[in-house]
mmCIF file of C-alpha atoms and ligand atoms in Angstrom:
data_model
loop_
_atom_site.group_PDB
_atom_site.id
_atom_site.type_symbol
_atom_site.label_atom_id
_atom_site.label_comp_id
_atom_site.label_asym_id
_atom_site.label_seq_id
_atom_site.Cartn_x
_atom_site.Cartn_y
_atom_site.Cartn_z
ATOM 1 C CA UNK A 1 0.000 0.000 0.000
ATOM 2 C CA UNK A 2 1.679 3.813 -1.141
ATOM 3 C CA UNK A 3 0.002 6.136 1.376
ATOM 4 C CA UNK A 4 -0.143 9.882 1.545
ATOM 5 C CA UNK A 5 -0.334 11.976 4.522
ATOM 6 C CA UNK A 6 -1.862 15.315 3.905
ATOM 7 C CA UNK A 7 -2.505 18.207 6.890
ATOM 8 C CA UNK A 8 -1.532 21.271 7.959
ATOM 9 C CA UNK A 9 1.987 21.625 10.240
ATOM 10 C CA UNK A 10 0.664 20.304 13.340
ATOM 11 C CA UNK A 11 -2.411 18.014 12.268
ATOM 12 C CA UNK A 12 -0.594 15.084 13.489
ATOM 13 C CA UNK A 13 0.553 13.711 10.172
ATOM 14 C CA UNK A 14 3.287 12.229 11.776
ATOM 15 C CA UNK A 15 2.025 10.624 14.361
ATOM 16 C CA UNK A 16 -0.694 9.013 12.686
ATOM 17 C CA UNK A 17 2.386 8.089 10.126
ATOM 18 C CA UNK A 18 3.546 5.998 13.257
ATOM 19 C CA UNK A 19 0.274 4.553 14.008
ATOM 20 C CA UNK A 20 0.265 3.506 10.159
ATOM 21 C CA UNK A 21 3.451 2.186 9.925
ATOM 22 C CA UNK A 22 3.489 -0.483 12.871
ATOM 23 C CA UNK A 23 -0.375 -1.444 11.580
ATOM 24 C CA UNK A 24 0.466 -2.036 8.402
ATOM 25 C CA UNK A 25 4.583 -2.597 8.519
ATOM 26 C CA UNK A 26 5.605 -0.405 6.094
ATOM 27 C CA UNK A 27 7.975 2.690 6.712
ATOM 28 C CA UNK A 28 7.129 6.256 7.481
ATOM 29 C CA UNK A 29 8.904 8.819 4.998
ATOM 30 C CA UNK A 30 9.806 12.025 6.188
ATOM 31 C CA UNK A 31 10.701 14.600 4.414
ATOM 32 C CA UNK A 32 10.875 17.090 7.137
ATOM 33 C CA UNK A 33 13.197 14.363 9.508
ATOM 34 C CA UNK A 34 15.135 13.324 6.713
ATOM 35 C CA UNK A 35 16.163 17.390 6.762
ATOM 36 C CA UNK A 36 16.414 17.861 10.296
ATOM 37 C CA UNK A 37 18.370 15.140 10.503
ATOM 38 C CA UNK A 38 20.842 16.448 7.278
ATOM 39 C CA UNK A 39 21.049 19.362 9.418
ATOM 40 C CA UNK A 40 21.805 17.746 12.690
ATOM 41 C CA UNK A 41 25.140 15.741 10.216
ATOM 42 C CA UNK A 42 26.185 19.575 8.954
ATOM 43 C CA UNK A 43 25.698 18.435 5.310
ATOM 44 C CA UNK A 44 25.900 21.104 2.527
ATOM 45 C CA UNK A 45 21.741 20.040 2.152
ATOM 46 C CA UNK A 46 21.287 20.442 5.800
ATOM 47 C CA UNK A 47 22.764 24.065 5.369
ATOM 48 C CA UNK A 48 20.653 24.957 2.637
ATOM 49 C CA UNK A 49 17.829 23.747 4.198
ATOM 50 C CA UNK A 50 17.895 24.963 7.594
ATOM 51 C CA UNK A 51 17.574 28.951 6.679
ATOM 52 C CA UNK A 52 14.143 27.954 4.627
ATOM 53 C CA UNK A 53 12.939 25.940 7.730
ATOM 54 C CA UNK A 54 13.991 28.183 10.446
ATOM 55 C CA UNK A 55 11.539 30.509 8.763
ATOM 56 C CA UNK A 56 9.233 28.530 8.285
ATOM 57 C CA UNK A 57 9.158 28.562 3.812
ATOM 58 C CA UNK A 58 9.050 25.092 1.873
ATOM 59 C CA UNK A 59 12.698 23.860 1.092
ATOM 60 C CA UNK A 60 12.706 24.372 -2.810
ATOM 61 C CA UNK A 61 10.749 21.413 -4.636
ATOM 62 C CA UNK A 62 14.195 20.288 -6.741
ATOM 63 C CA UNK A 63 16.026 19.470 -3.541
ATOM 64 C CA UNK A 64 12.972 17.205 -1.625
ATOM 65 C CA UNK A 65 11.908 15.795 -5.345
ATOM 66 C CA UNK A 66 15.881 14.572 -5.089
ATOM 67 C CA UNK A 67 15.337 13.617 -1.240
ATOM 68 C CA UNK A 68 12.713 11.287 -1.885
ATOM 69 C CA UNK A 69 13.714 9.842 -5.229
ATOM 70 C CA UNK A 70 16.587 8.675 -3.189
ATOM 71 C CA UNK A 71 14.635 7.242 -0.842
ATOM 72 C CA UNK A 72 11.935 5.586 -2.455
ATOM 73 C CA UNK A 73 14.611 3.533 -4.378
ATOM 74 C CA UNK A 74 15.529 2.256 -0.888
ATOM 75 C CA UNK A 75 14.834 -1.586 -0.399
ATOM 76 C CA UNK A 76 11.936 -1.413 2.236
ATOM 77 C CA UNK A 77 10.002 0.800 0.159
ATOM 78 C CA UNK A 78 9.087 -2.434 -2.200
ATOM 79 C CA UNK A 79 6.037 -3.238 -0.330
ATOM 80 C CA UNK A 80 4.629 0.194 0.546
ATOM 81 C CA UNK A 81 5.323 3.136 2.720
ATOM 82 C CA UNK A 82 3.689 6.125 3.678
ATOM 83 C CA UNK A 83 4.697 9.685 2.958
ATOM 84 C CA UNK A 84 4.573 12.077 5.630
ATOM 85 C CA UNK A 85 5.184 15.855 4.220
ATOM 86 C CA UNK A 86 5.470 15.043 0.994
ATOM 87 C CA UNK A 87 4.240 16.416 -1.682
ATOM 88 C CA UNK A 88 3.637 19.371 0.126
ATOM 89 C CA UNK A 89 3.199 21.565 -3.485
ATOM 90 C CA UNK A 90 1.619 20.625 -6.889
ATOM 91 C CA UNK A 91 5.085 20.273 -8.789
ATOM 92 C CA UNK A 92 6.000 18.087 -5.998
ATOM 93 C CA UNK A 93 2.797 16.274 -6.503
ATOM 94 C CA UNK A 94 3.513 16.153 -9.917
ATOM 95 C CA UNK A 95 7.349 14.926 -9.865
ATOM 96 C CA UNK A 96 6.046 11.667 -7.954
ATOM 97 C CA UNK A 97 3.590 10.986 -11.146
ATOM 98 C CA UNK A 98 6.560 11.549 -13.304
ATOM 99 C CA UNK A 99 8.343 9.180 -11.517
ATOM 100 C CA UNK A 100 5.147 6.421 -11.959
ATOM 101 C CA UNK A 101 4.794 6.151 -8.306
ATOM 102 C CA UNK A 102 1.411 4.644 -7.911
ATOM 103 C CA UNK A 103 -0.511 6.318 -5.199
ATOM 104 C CA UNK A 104 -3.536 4.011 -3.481
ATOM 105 C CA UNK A 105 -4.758 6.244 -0.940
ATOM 106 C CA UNK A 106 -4.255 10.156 0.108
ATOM 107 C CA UNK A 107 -5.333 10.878 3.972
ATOM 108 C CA UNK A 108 -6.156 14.115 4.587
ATOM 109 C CA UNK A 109 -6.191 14.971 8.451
ATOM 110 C CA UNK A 110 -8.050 18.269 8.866
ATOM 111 C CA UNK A 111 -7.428 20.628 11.938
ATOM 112 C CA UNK A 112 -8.865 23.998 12.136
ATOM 113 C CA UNK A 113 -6.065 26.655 12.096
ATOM 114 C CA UNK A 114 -7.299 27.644 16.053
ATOM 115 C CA UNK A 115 -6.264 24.575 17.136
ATOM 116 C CA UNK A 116 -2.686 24.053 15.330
ATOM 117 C CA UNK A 117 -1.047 26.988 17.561
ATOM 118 C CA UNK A 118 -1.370 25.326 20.773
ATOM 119 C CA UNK A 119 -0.801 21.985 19.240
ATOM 120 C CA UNK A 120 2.609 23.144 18.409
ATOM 121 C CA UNK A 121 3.441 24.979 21.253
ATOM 122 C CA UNK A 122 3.501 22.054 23.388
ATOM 123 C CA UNK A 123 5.035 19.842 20.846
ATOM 124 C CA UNK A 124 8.670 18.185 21.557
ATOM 125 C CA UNK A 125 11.157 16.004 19.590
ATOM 126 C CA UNK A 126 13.871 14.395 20.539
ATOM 127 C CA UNK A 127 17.228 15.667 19.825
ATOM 128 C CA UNK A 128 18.453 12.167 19.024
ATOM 129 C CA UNK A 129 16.431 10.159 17.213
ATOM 130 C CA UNK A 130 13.583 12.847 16.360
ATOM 131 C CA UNK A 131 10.932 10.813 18.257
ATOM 132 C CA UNK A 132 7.842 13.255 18.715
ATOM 133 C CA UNK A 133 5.767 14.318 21.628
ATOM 134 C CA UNK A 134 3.347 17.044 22.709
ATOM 135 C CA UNK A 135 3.300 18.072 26.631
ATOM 136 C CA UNK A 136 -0.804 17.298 26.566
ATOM 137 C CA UNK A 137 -1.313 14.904 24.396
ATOM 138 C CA UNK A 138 1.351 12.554 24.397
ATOM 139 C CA UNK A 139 3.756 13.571 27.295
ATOM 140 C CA UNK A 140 7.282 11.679 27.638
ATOM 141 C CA UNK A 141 7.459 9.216 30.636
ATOM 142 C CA UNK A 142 9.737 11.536 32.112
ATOM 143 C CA UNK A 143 9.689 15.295 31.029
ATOM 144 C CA UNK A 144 12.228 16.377 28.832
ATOM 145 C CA UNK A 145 13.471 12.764 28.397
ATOM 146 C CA UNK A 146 12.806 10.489 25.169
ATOM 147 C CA UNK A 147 10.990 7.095 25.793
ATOM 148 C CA UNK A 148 12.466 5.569 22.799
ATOM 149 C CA UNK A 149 16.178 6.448 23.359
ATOM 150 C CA UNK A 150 16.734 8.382 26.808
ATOM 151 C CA UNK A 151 17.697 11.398 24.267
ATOM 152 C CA UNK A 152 16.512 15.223 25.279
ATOM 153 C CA UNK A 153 13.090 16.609 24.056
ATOM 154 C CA UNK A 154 13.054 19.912 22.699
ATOM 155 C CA UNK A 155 10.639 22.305 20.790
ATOM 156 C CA UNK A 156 11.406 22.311 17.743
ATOM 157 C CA UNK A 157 12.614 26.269 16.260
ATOM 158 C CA UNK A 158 9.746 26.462 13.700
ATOM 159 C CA UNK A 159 7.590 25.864 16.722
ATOM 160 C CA UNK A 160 7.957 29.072 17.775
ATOM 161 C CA UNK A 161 4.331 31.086 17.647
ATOM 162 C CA UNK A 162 5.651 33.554 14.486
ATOM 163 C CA UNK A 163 7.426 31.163 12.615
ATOM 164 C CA UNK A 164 4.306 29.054 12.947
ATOM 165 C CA UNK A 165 1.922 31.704 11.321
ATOM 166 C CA UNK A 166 4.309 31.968 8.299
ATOM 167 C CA UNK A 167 4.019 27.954 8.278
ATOM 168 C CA UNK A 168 0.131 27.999 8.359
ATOM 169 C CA UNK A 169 0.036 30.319 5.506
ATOM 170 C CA UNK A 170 2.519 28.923 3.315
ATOM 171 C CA UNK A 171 0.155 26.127 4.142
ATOM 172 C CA UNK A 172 -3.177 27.335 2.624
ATOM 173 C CA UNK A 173 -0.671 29.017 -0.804
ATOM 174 C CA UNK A 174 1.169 25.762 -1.253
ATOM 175 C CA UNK A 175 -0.193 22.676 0.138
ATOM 176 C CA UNK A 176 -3.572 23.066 0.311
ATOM 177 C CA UNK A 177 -4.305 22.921 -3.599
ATOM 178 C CA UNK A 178 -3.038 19.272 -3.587
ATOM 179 C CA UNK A 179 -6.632 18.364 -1.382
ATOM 180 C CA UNK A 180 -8.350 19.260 -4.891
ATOM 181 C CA UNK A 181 -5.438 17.866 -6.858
ATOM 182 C CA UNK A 182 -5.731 14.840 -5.082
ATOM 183 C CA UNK A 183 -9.719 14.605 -5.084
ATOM 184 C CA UNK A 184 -9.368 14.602 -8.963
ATOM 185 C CA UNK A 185 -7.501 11.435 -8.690
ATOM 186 C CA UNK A 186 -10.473 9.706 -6.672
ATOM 187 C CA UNK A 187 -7.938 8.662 -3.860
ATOM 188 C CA UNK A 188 -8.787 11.260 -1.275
ATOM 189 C CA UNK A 189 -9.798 10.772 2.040
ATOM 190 C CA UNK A 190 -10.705 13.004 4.582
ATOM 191 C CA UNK A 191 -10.098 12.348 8.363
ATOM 192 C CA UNK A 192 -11.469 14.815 10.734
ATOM 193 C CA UNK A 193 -8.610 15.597 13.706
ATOM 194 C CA UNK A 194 -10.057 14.570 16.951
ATOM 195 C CA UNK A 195 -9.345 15.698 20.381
ATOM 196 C CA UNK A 196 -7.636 12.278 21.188
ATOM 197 C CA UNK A 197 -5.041 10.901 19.440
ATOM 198 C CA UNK A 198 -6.269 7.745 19.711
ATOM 199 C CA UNK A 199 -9.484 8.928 18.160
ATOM 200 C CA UNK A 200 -7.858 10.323 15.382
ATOM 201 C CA UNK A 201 -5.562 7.024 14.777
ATOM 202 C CA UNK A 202 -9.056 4.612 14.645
ATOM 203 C CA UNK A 203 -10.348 7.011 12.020
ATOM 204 C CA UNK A 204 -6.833 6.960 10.222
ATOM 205 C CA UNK A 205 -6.806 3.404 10.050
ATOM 206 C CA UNK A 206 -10.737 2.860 8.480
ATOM 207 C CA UNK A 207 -9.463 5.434 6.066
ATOM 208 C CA UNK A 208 -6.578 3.377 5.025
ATOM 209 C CA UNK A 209 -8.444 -0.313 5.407
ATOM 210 C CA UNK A 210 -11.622 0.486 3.951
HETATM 211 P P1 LIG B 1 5.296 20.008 9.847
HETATM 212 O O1 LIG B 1 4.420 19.143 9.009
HETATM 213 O O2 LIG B 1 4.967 19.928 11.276
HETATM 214 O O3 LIG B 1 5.417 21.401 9.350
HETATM 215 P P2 LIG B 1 7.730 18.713 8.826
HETATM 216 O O4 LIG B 1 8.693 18.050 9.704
HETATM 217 O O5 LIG B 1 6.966 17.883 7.863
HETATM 218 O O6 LIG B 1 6.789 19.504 9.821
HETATM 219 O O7 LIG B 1 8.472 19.870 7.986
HETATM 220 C C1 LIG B 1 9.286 20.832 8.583
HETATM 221 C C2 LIG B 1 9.860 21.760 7.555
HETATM 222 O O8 LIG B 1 10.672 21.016 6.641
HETATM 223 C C3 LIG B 1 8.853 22.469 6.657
HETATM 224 O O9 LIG B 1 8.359 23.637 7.253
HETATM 225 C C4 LIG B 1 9.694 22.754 5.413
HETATM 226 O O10 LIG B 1 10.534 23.853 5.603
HETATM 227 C C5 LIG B 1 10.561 21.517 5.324
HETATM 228 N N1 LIG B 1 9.925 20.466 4.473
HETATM 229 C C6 LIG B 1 9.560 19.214 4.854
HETATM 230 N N2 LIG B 1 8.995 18.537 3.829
HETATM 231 C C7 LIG B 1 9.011 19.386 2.758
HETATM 232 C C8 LIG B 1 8.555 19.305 1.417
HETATM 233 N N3 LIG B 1 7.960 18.184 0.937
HETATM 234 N N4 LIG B 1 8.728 20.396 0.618
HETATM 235 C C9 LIG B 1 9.322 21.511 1.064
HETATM 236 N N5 LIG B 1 9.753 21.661 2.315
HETATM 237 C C10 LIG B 1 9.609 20.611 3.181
HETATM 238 ZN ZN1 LIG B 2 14.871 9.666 21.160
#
């Protein structure tokens, strides 16, 4: 199964990415850790990238069409995978038909634009391994301190309450023409973002089963 993950920055795309992946074994594509963590290695990309992320624009569509092209050719994409932040504009949308990916299911997770602020504010990732939380919803066993690896959770600099307007609205511009671009295609699904995560996640998973 080739999934898409659609929502605005904070809808939860990547936890329900998570959710996805250990339902249906098949790995959860980043776009948006695959940078952080190019950044975290002081790569040339990471560079580039970070001073488009730090204020919140899209990195330019040539460099994540190259990201993921790379990564898709990767061995334990064969059976499926989802992708989480990508495409997040209509060339990107476009590159993936070029590159006869066949796409079985979009997932759109809808959150009003109230709501995203605070879900970002009290979201955390780990320094290490880029495990997410979020101080209500999904706290860390111990504050500050990733379950998965023992690592340090942070908030994340585009977390911050401007950069996170800029994000929104780059949002409606860029992404949010794919939900029509995508309902052409008859693949579209739209998941309403409930209060619980685990609300959200059964929904998720109907969408991607039924
Ligand atoms: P969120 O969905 O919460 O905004 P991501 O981790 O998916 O977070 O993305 C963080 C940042 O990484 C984006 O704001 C953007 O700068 C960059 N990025 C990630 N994926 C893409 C993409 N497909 N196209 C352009 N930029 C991207
Ligand atoms: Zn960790």
């Amino acid at each position: 199964m080739n999934l898409i993950l659609l929502g605005a920055p904070g809808a939860g795309k990547g936890t329900q990415a998570e959710v996805i992946c250990n339902a249906l074994h098949i790995p959860a594509i980043s776009t948006g850790n695959i940078l952080r963590e190019a950044i975290k290695n002081q790569t040339a990309l990471g560079m580039e990238a970070k001073t488009y992320m730090d204020g919140g624009k899209l990195v330019p569509d040539e460099i994540v069409i190259n990201i993921l092209k790379e990564r898709l050719q990767q061995d334990d994409c064969k059976n499926g995978f989802i992708l989480d932040g990508f495409p997040r504009t209509v060339p990107q949308a476009e590159a993936l038909d070029k590159m006869n990916v066949r796409i079985d299911r979009v997932v759109d997770i809808e959150v009003a634009d109230e709501k995203i602020a605070a879900r970002l504010s009290g979201r955390r990732v780990c320094e290490n391994c880029g495990a997410s939380y979020h101080t209500l919803y999904k706290p860390s066993k111990t504050e500050g301190v990733c379950d998965a690896c023992g690592g340090k959770t942070v908030q994340r600099k585009d977390d911050h309450p401007d950069t996170v307007k800029e994000r929104l609205r780059v949002y409606h511009e860029q992404t949010e023409p794919l939900i029509d671009y995508y309902t052409k295609t008859g693949k579209l699904v739209v998941v309403e973002g409930q209060e619980e995560v685990a609300d959200t996640s059964a929904l998720t998973l109907k969408a991607v089963e039924a």
